[in-house]
Amino acid sequence: MTSPDGVAIEVRSLWKIFGPRAERVLGGPDAELDPDELRAKTGCVAAVRDVSFTVRPGEVFVVMGLSGSGKSTLVRCLTRLVEPTAGEITISGEDVRAASPAQLRDLRRNRVSMVFQHFGLLPHRKVVDNVAYGLEVQGVPRRQRHERARAILSLVGLDGFAEARPDQLSGGMQQRVGLARALAADPEVLLFDEPFSALDPLIRRDMQAEVVRLHREVGKTMLFITHDLSEALKLGERIAIMRAGAIVQLGTPEELVGAPADDYVADFVRDVPRSEVLSLRWICRSPADDEHLDGPALPAGTIIRDAVPAVMESARPIRVVEGEELLGVVDRLDILTAMSGRAGTGS
Amino acid sequence: MTSQAPPAPPVQAIPPTAPRDAVRPPRWVVPAAGIVAVVAAYLAFRGTATLPHDDDAAPFRFVNDVRAWVDANRNQSPVFLFFVNYIRLFVGGLYDAFLLALQAPGWAGLIGIAAALGWLAGGWRIGLLSGLGFISFGVLGLWEASVATLALVLTAVLLSLVIGLPLGIWAGHSPRLRRLLAPVLDVMQIMPTFAYLAPMVLFFQIGPASGAVATLIYSVPPAIRIAALAMEQVSPTAVEASVSLGATRRQTLFKVELPMARATLGLAVNQTIMMALSMVVIAALIAAPGLGSDIIRGLTRANVGLMLPAGIAIVIMAIVLDRMTMSAAARPPYPVTGGKARIGPRLRWAVAAVLVAAGLALGRVLPAEFPEEWVLRFAAPVNEAVNWAKFSWYDVTDAIRNFITEVLLNPLQAVLTGAPWWLVTAVAVAVAWRTGGLRTAAVAAGCLLATALIGLWQHTMETLTTVLVAVVLTLLIGLLLGVAAARSPRFAAVQRPLLDAAQTMPAFVYLLPALALFGATRFTAIFASVIYAVPPVIRLVEDGIRNVSPAAVEAALSCGSTERQLLWKVRLPLARPAIRLAANQGIVMTLAMVVVGGLVGAGGLGYDVVSGFSQRTDFGMGFAAGVATVLLGILLDRITQGADRRPSPRTSDRTTTRKKRIA
Amino acid sequence: MRIASRIRLLAGLLTVGLAAAGCGGATVDTGTSSAQPSTGAGSSAPAAGGTVKIAINPWAGYEASAAVIAHLLEDKLGYTVEKKELAEQVSWEGFENGDVDVIVENWGHEDLKKSFIEEKKVAVEAGSTGNKGVIGWYIPKWMADKYPDITDYKNLNKYADLFKTSESGDKGQLLFGDPSYVSNEEALIKNLKLNYKVVVGGSEAALIESATQAQQQKKPLLFYFWDPHWLFNKVELARVNLPPYTEGCDADPKKVACDYAELDLDKIVSKKFADTGGKAYELVKNFQWTNEHQNAVANDITNNGMSAEEAAKKWVDANPTVWAAWIPK
Ligand SMILES: Nc1ncnc2c1ncn2[C@@H]1O[C@H](COP(=O)(O)OP(=O)(O)OP(=O)(O)O)[C@@H](O)[C@H]1O
Ligand SMILES: [Mg+2]
């Protein structure tokens, strides 16, 4: 189900200011102050400042940033778990900010679900009842909702745990329950707020694979919050990087790594193995005069790492092409430099 | 209790090593000068500006007039016709209903039901405890009285919960309401029980209804406080998850918050019951029925044999209700799978049903009243033992009593009542300023001036004297035992269950041994308050010392400190916040007990309250004395920094919530 | 805005009030009939098998009279008796709301009679108990022998030092009993300018114990006491003469400067009980005995280890001719 204009979530100039008399801050010149000054002067915290972005249906959109940069606040504003101070939010064509409480409940019940960092499971309920909770509050009869819950449980690989209690499960399994709960009402949009940061690395990897798989199978629109860059790179089709409440850069992984908008972003992506993210496009250079341009050709979108065998085998520089057009060449040295990580920033 | 003793050492605890500023006088100069000035002022102005007691002071007469008006208009004024009297009727009716319901199954039936409830709450142990407990009411010859007390407790608890839980839950969601309620609850908890009684009589007359309302007022603060706390403790993510799935507020409340807060809410119920139980006894003074009236009977006849059975019955009731509610609250809400095989829910209910049925069936066979032959009567031997103790220990008890009275009480009282009122006020204000700053000083001044204005200066000073002496003794003993317990785990292990038991007992019970040993004097009240207030003080001190940061202890040990140095130079100074809290608790509890001690010769405000509802002409004075005790309570609490350091019942440790149970 | 809401609130209250006025509101005794839930099985009027609520004031003589009446009511007439442990003056309030039916030994209390019998009309007198009662200040006899002039109140100040205790500080001690007892002590000390302090022993027992000790150990003691009491048979006491009682000298409780009057102790019952109490009321009204009778029962209760019920039974068994006259035909 996509809205006519092919946009699942649209956010425009969203602001969230915590604290006394937030509206006044917003209107006045104080809004431009940096966080510390603002807090000192007005006692307010601008958790989200003038954020705009759109998410396409079926896309996995990742929001990244350091702790306290406003990610959680942003994602909660989307369904008004936190009431935004200003701005527009549209989800599947519906104006969220104008929604009545009943409409809002309907949105939360049927179209947007959320997965939480600390799971938020209900310890006094069995797993199946946790998963069925969303259906329960909608008034779905018991048998039906249990049936559905069991189906979802097997989708997330928890067959046979329906009758267990949440505290009898491992962290990873608990988050699967959280995931199942979010999926139970078959929403169009899933919001994840750092869902895996409480898990240890191995399990985290499993869960990331799980999300990738689910995304393939059910094809939901996903908005994924994380502060783990590798997770962002692994999952995100596009990534927004936040700092102090504002988005400082929004783009594909390649764009972020290849062309960080500022030092903050550059710092963020510094340790990323560039060869695994960047494509040849970012390292190819114009051929030198004495170079032969008869080597093998690779498309510009080829990830550097994937180009290694071809480059190593060929004695000649590789031609990087975009369609018919020649963008440049790379040779062994270029590839090695790129893989050693410290080289310059390409074209 | 870990969280309430912040390990951060108070600044003064570490002696300054930096060279002292040459210009600034040494630290002791100002206090010393202050003391010299106070002593000088006392010597110079002693006997002037005292405010001797006058039974006929204007404020008393005013209250008497109000009472006369109320008496005359009780059947005319619409406030009474349409409001107050209806409350009385409603509460009285509720009590009657409970009483009927408890009497209906007969004594055997009720024992069966009690056992069944115990079983459901906590398995066979609690079931047995509760069954035996109820049987003991009969064996003590107090079946009727116990049932009446239980009915009164249930009435008050039901009302407290109906009012307190929703209010607490609301407060848990609304910081504004919480801020609004906090000072009110503070005052309600500092307020000694006696203070409630006179207004109750004024509005609701004597009887079970006013007893229940007094109890309700006393037991509602913990219900509100702990319920609010319970709400705060619910995992916010779970709530958020529920909201994010489109649950309504109601759904979130009933499906998420309340179930998750169950254990803490259980604690709220438990505390409410325990508070109610201790107040219900005192409410006997305004003709609330039940065990309390047996205790009053014993007190007014100085007959320990008469009140001992009632005292025992109350303690048993307290223990049964306490353990029952605690284990019901602690029970996991679902059968734990794995581990030891547990009894399934069906069997549980079946056993309960069998117990009830057995009780009811036995009730058909057995006589309608608890059989007289089964009653154990021991008033006579107890009285003999008491007499024996009195006579054979007379020299010792008399010497102790006279020593304390002559050496501590009388001189202090002479000073406090003989000093000009402005001097006492000035000293109190100075102390308050030092411990709590400007606001506290203002509160102290306000309280003392108000005390003077309502005509109870002298009696307040007398009560203050008794309280101070009792507090000194309490702290001395509490510190000694607390330190001992902190140092020796074995001693602590022996002491713990005793402290537990002591803290389950309603305050009134403590008057019993005091009266037995010392007759009716001021010292009796002191003795009772000391044994009443010492257990929580021991606890706080012990925990405080024990929770001193191990790093600090290790550091001291590594410098080669001896155990003794460690105690005096590290542990005690670092445990200062906890000790301060202990002092605060000790004072508040002592005050409450000293006032109750008015029943056994403590004089001062407590006696005014007692005579206020036994002599009509003194009603005004008694009423005012209730107010004065509240003022004194606030004064002492603020000075000892209770307000800021009082742990919110955040620590679910029972001592901290218990400690507030006053008389 | 605020004012508007306040007006609305007032209007609301008014409506509720008027609505309630339609049904007359609740007076103090509304619902008293339901306030007898216990074994009375809901019967409000204490007819045969009903409940009689007797106030129990805290002294042995009272308890003796109450025990005998209760015993007869239960044993001979088949009533249930509820004993309510109440202070003297509080008991009167019980008449108003139905918590008390009978006070079996009333000491004067003209002010209460005026208020509850004449003005509120919730109580009525039910005749004399036959006991003569008098309150006074007493000392052990040995003191009167040793200091012959001590029994005149004018000389009390001279001997104040003798009566000093740790409780009374630098004044002489006047030991008082239960806080609820009839008392002019404070006023007397003030108005007669005595250098004494009232120290409250808290109970009859404290008075008895001190008096006994005072005799045995020859300790000085000045204390409040009353006749009839069995103690006079065991301990020799002498009365201190205060300015003699004259009619009305104790009218203002704060200005009293005279001795206590000798009182004809009487019974007071609630109006309701008088109207509907049937035989129980008759019995209470007929009850009349002597100081000796009362002292015998009280002595058994206090000194012979008997419960009030046992002592009453013993007396009833031994004195059938006395009580036979009380039983209504
Ligand atoms: N309810 C609130 N009241 C006041 N300030 C808040 C509130 N919630 C968040 N903030 C502030 O808003 C800012 C953003 O917080 P937010 O939780 O959105 O950050 P985050 O990016 O999710 O951080 P983390 O990675 O630690 O989860 C922080 O400075 C935080 O202190
Ligand atoms: Mg966050």
Short mmCIF file of C-alpha atoms in Angstrom, two decimals, chain B residues 2 11 19 57 79 109-110 124 150 163 239 322 363 396 450 470 495 498 522 551 597-598 600 604 625 639 645:
data_model
loop_
_atom_site.label_atom_id
_atom_site.label_comp_id
_atom_site.label_asym_id
_atom_site.label_seq_id
_atom_site.Cartn_x
_atom_site.Cartn_y
_atom_site.Cartn_z
CA THR B 2 21.71 0.78 49.58
CA VAL B 11 32.40 17.81 53.38
CA PRO B 19 46.55 25.54 56.43
CA ALA B 57 -6.69 30.08 77.66
CA VAL B 79 -23.16 20.73 56.72
CA GLY B 109 -15.89 -21.01 59.49
CA LEU B 110 -13.86 -17.83 59.80
CA TRP B 124 0.88 -24.17 53.60
CA LEU B 150 -10.62 -7.01 62.08
CA ILE B 163 -9.10 6.73 48.19
CA VAL B 239 4.21 1.61 28.80
CA ASP B 322 1.56 -8.86 57.30
CA GLY B 363 -18.98 -24.73 62.76
CA VAL B 396 16.40 -1.27 90.32
CA ALA B 450 2.04 29.15 66.85
CA ALA B 470 13.95 9.65 75.01
CA GLN B 495 19.09 -9.36 65.98
CA LEU B 498 13.82 -9.56 66.62
CA ARG B 522 6.94 10.29 82.62
CA ALA B 551 36.86 1.51 48.68
CA GLY B 597 2.39 8.09 76.81
CA GLY B 598 -0.06 10.66 78.05
CA VAL B 600 0.48 6.33 81.28
CA GLY B 604 2.49 17.42 78.69
CA ALA B 625 -2.73 19.99 72.12
CA ILE B 639 15.37 20.54 62.17
CA ARG B 645 16.85 13.35 53.47
#
